[in-house]
Short mmCIF file of C-alpha atoms in Angstrom, two decimals:
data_model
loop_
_atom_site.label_atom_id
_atom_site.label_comp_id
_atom_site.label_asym_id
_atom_site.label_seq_id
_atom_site.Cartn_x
_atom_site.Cartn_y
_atom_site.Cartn_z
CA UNK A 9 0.00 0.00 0.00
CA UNK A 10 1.43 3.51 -1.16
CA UNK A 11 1.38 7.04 1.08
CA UNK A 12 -1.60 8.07 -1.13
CA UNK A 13 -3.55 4.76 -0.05
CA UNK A 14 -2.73 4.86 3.41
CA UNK A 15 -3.67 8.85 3.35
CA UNK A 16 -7.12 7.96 2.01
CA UNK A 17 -8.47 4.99 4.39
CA UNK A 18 -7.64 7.09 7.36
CA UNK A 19 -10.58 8.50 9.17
CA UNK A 20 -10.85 12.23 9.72
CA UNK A 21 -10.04 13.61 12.86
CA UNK A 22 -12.93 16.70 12.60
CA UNK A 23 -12.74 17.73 16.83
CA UNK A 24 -8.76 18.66 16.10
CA UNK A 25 -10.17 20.33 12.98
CA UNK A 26 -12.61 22.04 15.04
CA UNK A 27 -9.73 22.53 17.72
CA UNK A 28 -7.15 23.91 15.34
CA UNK A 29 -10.13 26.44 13.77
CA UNK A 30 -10.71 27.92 17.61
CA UNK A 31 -7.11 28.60 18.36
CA UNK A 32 -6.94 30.54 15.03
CA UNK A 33 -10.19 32.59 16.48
CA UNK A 34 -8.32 32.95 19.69
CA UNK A 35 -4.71 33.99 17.87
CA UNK A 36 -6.98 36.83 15.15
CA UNK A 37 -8.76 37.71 17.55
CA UNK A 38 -5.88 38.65 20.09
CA UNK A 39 -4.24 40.34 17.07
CA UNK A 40 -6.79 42.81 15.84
CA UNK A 41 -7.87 43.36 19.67
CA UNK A 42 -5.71 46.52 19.88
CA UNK A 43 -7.54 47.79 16.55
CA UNK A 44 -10.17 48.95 18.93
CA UNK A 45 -8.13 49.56 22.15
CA UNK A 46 -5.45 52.25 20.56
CA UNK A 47 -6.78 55.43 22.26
CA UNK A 48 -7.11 53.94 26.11
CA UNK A 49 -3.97 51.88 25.90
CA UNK A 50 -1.83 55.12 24.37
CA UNK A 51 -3.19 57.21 27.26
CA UNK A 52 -2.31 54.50 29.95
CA UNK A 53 1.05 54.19 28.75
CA UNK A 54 1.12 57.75 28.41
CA UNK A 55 2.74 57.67 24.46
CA UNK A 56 1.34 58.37 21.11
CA UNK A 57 -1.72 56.95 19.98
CA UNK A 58 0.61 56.04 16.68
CA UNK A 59 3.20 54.69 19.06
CA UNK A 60 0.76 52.41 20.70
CA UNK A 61 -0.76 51.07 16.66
CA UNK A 62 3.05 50.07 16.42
CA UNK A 63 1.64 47.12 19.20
CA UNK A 64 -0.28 46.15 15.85
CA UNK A 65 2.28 46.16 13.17
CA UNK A 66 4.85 44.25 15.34
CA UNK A 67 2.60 41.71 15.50
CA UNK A 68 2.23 41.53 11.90
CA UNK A 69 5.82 41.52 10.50
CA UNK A 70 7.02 39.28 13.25
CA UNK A 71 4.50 36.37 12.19
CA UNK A 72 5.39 37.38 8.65
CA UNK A 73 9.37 36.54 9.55
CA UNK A 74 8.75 33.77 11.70
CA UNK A 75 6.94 31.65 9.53
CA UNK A 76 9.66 29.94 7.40
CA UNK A 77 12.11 30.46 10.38
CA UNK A 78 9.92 28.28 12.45
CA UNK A 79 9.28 25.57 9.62
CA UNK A 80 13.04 25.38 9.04
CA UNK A 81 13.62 25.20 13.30
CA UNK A 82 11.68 22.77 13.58
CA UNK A 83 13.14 19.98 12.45
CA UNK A 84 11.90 16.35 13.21
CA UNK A 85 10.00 17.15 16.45
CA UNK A 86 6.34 16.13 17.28
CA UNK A 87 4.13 18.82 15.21
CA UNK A 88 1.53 17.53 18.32
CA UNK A 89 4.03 19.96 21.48
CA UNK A 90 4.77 22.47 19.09
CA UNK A 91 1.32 23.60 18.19
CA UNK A 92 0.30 23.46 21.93
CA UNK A 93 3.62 25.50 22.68
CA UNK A 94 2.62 28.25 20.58
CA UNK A 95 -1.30 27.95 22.13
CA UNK A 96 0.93 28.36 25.23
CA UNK A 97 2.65 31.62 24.23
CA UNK A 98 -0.50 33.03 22.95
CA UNK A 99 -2.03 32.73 26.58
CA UNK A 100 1.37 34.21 28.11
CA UNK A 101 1.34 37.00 25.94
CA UNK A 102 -2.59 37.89 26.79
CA UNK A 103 -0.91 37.83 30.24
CA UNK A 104 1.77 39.76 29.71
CA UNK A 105 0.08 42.79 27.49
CA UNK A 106 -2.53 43.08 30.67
CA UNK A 107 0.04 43.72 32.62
CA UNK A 108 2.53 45.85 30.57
CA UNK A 109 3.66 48.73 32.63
CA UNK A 110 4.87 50.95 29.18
CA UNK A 111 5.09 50.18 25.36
CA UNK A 112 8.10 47.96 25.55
CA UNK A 113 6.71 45.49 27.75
CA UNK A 114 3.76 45.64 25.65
CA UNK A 115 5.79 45.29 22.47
CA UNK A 116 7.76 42.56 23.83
CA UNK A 117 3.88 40.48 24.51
CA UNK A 118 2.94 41.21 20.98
CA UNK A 119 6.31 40.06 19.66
CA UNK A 120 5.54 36.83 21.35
CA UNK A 121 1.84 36.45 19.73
CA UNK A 122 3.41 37.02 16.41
CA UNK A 123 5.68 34.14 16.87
CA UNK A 124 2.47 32.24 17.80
CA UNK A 125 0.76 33.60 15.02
CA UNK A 126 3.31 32.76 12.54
CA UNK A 127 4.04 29.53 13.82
CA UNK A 128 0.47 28.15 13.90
CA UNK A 129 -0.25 29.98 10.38
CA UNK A 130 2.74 27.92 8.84
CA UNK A 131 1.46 24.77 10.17
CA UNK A 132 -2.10 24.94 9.32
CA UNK A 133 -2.03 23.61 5.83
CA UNK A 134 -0.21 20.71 6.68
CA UNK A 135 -2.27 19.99 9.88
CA UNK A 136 -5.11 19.84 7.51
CA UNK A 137 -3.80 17.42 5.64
CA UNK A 138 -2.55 15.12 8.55
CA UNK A 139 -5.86 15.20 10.06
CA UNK A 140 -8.26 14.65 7.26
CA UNK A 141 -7.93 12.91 3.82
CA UNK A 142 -6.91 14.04 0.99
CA UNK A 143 -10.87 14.67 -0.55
CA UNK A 144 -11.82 16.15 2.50
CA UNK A 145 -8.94 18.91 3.14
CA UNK A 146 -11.22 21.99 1.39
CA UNK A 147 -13.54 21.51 4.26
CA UNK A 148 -11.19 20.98 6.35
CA UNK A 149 -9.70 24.29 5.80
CA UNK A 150 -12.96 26.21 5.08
CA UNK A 151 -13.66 24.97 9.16
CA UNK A 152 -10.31 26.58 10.50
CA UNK A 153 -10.26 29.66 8.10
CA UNK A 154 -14.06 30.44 9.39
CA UNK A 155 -12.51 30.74 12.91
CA UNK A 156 -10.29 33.78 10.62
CA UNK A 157 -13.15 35.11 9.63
CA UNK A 158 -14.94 34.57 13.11
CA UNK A 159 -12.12 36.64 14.41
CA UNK A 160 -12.21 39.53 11.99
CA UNK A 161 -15.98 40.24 12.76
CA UNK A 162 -16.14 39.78 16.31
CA UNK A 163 -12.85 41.00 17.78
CA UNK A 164 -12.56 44.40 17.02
CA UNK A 165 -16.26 45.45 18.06
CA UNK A 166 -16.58 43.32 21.04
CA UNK A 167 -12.34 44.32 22.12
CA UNK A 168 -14.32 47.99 22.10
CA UNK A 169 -17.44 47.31 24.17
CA UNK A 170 -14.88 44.91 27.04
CA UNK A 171 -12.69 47.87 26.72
CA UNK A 172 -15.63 50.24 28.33
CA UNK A 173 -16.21 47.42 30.37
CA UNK A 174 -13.41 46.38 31.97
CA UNK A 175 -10.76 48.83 30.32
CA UNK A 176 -8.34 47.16 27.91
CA UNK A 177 -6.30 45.43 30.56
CA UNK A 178 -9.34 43.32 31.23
CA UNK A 179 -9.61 42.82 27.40
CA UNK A 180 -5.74 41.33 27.28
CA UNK A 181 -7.03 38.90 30.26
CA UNK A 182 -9.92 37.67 27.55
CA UNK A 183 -7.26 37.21 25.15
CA UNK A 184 -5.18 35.00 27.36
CA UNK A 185 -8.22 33.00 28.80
CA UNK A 186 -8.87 32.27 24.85
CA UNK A 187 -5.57 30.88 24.62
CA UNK A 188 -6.01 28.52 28.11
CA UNK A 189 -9.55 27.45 26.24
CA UNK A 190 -7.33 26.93 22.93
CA UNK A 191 -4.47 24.98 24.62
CA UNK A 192 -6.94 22.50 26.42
CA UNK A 193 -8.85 22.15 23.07
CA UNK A 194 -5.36 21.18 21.06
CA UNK A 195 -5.22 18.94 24.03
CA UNK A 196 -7.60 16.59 24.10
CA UNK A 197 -7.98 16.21 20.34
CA UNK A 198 -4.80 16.27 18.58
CA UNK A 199 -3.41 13.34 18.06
CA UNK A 200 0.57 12.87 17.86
CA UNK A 201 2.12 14.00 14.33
CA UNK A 202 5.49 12.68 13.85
CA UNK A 203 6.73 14.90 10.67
CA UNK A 204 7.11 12.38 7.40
CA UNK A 205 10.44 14.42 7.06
CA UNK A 206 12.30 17.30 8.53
CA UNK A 207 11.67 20.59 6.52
CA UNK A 208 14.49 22.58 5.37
CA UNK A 209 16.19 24.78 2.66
CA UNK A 210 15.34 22.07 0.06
CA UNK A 211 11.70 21.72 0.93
CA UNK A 212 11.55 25.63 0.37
CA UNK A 213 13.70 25.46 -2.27
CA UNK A 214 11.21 22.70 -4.10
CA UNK A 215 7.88 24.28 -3.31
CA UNK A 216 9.53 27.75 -5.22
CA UNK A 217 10.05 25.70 -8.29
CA UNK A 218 6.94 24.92 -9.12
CA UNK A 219 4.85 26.71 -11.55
CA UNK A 220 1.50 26.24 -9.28
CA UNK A 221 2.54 27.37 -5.83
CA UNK A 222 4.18 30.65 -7.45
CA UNK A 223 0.98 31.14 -9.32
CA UNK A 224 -1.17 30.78 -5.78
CA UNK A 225 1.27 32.68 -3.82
CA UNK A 226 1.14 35.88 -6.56
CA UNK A 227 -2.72 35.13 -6.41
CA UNK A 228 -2.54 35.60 -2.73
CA UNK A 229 -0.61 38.77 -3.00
CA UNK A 230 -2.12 40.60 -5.70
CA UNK A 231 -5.79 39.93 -4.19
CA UNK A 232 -4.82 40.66 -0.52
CA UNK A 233 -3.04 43.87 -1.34
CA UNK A 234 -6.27 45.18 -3.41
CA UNK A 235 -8.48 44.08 -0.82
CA UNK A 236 -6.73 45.54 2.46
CA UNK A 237 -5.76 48.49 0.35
CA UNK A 238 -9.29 49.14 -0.61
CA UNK A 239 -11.14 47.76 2.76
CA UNK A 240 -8.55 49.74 5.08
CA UNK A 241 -9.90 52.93 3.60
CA UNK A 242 -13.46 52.08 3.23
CA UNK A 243 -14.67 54.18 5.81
CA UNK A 244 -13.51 58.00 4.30
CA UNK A 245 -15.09 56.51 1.16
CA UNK A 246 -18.60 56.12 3.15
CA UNK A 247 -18.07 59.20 4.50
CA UNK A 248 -16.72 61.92 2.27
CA UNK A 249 -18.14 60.43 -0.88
CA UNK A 250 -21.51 58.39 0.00
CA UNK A 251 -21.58 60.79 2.80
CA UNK A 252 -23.07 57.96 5.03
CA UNK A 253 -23.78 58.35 8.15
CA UNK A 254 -22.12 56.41 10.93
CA UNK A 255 -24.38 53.76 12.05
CA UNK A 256 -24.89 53.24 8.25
CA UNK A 257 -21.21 52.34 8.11
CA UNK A 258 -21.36 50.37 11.22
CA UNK A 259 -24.18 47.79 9.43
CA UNK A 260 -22.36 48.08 6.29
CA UNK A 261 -18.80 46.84 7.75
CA UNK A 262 -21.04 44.24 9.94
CA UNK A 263 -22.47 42.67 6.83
CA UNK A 264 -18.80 42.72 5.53
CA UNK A 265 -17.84 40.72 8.50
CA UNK A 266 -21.00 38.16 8.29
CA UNK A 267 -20.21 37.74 4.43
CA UNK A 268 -16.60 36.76 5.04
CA UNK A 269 -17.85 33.79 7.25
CA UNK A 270 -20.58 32.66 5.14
CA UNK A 271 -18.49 32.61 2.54
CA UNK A 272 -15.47 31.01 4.37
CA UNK A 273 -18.02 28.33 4.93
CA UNK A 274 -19.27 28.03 1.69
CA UNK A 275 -16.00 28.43 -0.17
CA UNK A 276 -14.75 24.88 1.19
CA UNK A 277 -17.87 23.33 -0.34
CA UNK A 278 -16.61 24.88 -3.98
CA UNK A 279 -12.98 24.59 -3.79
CA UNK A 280 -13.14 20.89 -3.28
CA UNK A 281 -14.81 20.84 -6.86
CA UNK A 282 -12.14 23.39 -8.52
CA UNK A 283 -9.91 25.75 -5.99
CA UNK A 284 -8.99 27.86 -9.42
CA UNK A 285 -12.06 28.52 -10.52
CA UNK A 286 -13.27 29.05 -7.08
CA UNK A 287 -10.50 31.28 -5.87
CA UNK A 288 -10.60 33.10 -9.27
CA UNK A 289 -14.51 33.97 -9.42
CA UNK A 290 -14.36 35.30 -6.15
CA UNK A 291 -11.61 37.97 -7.04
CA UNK A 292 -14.08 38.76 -9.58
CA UNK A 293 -16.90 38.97 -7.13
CA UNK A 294 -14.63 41.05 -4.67
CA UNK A 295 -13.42 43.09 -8.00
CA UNK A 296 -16.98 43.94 -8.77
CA UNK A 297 -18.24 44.70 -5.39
CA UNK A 298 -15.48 46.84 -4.82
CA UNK A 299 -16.38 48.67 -8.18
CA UNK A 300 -19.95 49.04 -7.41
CA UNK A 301 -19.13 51.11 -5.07
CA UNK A 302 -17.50 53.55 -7.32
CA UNK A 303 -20.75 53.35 -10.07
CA UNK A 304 -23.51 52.72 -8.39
CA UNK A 305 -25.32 55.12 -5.99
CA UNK A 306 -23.84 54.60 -2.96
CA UNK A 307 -27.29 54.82 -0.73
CA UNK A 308 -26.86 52.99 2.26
CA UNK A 309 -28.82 49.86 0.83
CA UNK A 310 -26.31 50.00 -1.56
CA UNK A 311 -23.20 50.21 -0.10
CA UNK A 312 -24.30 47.34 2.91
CA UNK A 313 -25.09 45.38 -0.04
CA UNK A 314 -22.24 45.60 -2.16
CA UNK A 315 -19.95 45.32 1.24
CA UNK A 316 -21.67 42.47 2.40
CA UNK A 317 -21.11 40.95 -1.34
CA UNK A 318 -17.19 41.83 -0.65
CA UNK A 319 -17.02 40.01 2.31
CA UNK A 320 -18.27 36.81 1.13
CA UNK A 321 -16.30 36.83 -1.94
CA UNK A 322 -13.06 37.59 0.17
CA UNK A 323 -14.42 34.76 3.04
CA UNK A 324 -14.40 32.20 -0.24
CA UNK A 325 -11.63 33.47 -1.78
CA UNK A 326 -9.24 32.79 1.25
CA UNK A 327 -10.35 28.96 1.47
CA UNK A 328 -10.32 28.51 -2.02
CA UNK A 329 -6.73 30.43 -2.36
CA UNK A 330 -5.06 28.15 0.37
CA UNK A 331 -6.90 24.94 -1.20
CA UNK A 332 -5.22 25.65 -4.10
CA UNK A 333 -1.76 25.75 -2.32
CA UNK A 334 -2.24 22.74 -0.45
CA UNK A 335 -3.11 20.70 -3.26
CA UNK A 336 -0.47 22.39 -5.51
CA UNK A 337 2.46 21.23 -2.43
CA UNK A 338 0.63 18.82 -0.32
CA UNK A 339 3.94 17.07 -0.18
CA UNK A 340 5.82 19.94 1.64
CA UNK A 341 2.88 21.69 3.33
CA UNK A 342 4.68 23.13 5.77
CA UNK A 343 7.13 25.07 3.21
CA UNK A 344 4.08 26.36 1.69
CA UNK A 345 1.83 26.86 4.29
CA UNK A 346 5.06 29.20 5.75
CA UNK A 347 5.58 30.69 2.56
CA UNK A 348 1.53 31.55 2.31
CA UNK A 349 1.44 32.95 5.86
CA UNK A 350 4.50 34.91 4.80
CA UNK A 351 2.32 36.45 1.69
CA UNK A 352 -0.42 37.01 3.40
CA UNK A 353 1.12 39.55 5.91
CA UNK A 354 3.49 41.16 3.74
CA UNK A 355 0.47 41.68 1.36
CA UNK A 356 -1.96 43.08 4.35
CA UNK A 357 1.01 45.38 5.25
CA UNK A 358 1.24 46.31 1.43
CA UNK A 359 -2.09 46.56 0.48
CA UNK A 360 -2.65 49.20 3.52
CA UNK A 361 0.92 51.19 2.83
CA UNK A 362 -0.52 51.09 -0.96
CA UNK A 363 -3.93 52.48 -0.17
CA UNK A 364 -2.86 55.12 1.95
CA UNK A 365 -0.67 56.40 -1.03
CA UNK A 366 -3.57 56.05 -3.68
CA UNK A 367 -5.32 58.05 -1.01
CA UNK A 368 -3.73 60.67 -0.52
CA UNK A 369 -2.83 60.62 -4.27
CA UNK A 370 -6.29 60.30 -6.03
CA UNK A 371 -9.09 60.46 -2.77
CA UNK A 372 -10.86 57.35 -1.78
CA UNK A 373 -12.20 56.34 -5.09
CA UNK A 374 -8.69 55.90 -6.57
CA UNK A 375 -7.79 53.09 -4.08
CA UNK A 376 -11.13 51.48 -5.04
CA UNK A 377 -9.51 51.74 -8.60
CA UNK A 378 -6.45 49.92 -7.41
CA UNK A 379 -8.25 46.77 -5.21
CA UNK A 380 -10.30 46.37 -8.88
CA UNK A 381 -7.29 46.14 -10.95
CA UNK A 382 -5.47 44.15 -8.43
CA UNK A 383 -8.34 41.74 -7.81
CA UNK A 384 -8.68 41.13 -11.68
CA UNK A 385 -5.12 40.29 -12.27
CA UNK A 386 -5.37 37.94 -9.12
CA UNK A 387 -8.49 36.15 -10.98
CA UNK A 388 -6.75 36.20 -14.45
CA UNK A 389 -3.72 34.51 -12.70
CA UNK A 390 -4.70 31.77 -11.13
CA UNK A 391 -7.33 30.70 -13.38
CA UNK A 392 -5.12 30.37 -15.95
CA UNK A 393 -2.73 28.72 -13.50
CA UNK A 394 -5.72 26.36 -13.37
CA UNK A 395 -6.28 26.13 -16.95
CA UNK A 396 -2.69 24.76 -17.33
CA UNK A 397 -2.65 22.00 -14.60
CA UNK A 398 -5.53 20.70 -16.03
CA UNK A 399 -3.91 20.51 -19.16
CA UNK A 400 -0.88 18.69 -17.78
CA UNK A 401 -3.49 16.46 -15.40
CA UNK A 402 -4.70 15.54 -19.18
CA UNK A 403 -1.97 15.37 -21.25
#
């Protein structure tokens, strides 16, 4: 009996799934939580309310970095420890940003959840793949990227209202008691996952070369970048040119948020059919939501439509995407998965640097130009990536 054999008879493992999905919720979520919490933390700490957003971007380029650096470190040890060590440090850092007496402590916490964040990210694709069969894996991954999703809606709004609550310490405790949940999940329903072979240069080196994982990762890039450059600035577009008014915006970005988890749900459902056409009609669905906006009355039906419409094509496009790249290296997931993490914060931090610029360049409807165009090359790319592996699958 071959690998693929053995891969297919086993029986899937959905509570780790399940597990693995809520300790992405619980890493997001402790990620965007300062989103929200900027103005009382800078005031506590008695710095900048730009110094404090720095807590954010830390975050972001550290998981970015430690990504591959963790696949390579990582040798032949149990992936089973290492994901519950990085539940761990997601916990400790909660801990440690409640109690930060001034940014550097707090900066030192959030360099910590980026190495969580990283870590986990680069191990998700292959985690999917040890714990389900191989014609189950889109689900699989549409379940853990709806915790992502999950995250995005819910932390920011509800990291606000604990804030007024119990100020934004009390919010950092939350974070770390999602981590203890997160840890005891991982627990009790991962299994022990020997690696098949100990990552390195080579494995990298491999994945690079082929013609399908460069066409997902550019996918990845090109439609992140549009869509955090346009979605960062999407609320001086609802206010200086559909001139909405701010509970308007609040549905509006709501909807956005409930989209992206329908469609992260839905999305696993299509990729497993075709991840290229999936992942390349919902850049076109994000592309022309995105461009409604711009040519279509913006009345507040309107715009909570077309947002909502955004969110559910970006919710499907980031299972389909990652389907795609687990398929295309689902014999050195972990490179890839590493590599895809990397893309998908350098793009975020991109996409946002980007938008500001077309901002301040051309207003808020020239960004809207730039998520379009970047969303339509995305869709052009990896369909045609798509196109050609069928071809070869044929030939």
């Amino acid at each position: 009996m071959d690998a693929t054999d053995a891969s297919e008879k086993f029986e899937a493992n959905w509570p780790a799934v399940f597990a693995v999905s809520f300790a992405m919720f619980a890493l997001v979520s402790a990620e965007l939580l300062p989103i929200s919490l900027l103005s009382p933390v800078a005031a506590d700490l008695d710095v900048a309310v730009g110094a404090a957003g720095q807590a954010v971007t830390l975050t972001a380029i550290t998981a970015a970095i430690s990504s591959p650096l963790f696949v390579l470190g990582v040798g032949r040890f149990d992936r089973r420890p290492l994901v519950l060590g990085l539940a761990v440090i997601l916990a400790v850092s909660g801990l440690l940003s409640a109690v930060a007496s001034s940014l550097w402590a707090l900066l030192v916490a959030r360099f910590l959840l980026g190495v969580a964040l990283g870590g986990t990210w680069a191990m998700v694709t292959a985690l999917a793949l040890r714990l389900v069969p191989p014609q189950k894996v889109a689900r699989a991954m549409s379940i853990i990227l709806t915790g992502v999703s999950a995250a995005s809606v819910v932390a920011p709004p509800v990291g606000a209202y604990l804030g007024e609550v119990w100020n934004w310490r009390g919010t950092f405790i939350v974070a770390a008691v999602l981590g203890v949940i997160a840890v005891a999940g991982l627990l009790a329903t991962l299994p022990k996952l020997p690696p098949a072979a100990a990552p390195g240069l080579a494995s990298f080196r491999i994945t690079l070369t082929r013609g399908a994982v460069l066409a997902g990762l550019a996918t990845v890039f090109l439609v992140l970048s549009g869509h955090y450059a346009g979605f960062t600035y999407i609320r001086p577009f609802f206010e200086q040119v559909a001139a909405l008014e701010i509970n308007a915006i609040s549905f509006a970005l709501l909807l956005f948020g409930a989209g992206g988890v329908i469609g992260s749900m839905i999305g696993g459902i299509w990729a497993s059919r075709s991840a290229a056409l999936t992942a390349s009609g919902s850049a076109v669905g994000l592309m022309l939501a995105a461009g409604s906006l711009m040519f279509v009355d913006p009345t507040p039906v309107a715009a909570s439509a077309a947002t909502a419409i955004w969110g559910f094509a970006f919710g499907v496009f980031s299972v389909a995407i990652a389907t795609w790249n687990a398929e295309a290296a689902s014999d050195h997931a972990e490179a890839v998965g590493a590599l895809q993490a990397t893309s998908f914060q350098v793009a975020i931090a991109l996409g946002a640097g980007l938008g500001g610029i077309a901002v301040s360049a051309y207003g808020p409807v020239g960004v809207l130009v730039f998520t379009c165009a970047a969303a339509l090359l995305g869709a052009i790319l990896i369909l045609a990536a798509g196109f050609r592996m069928r071809q070869q699958r044929t030939a």
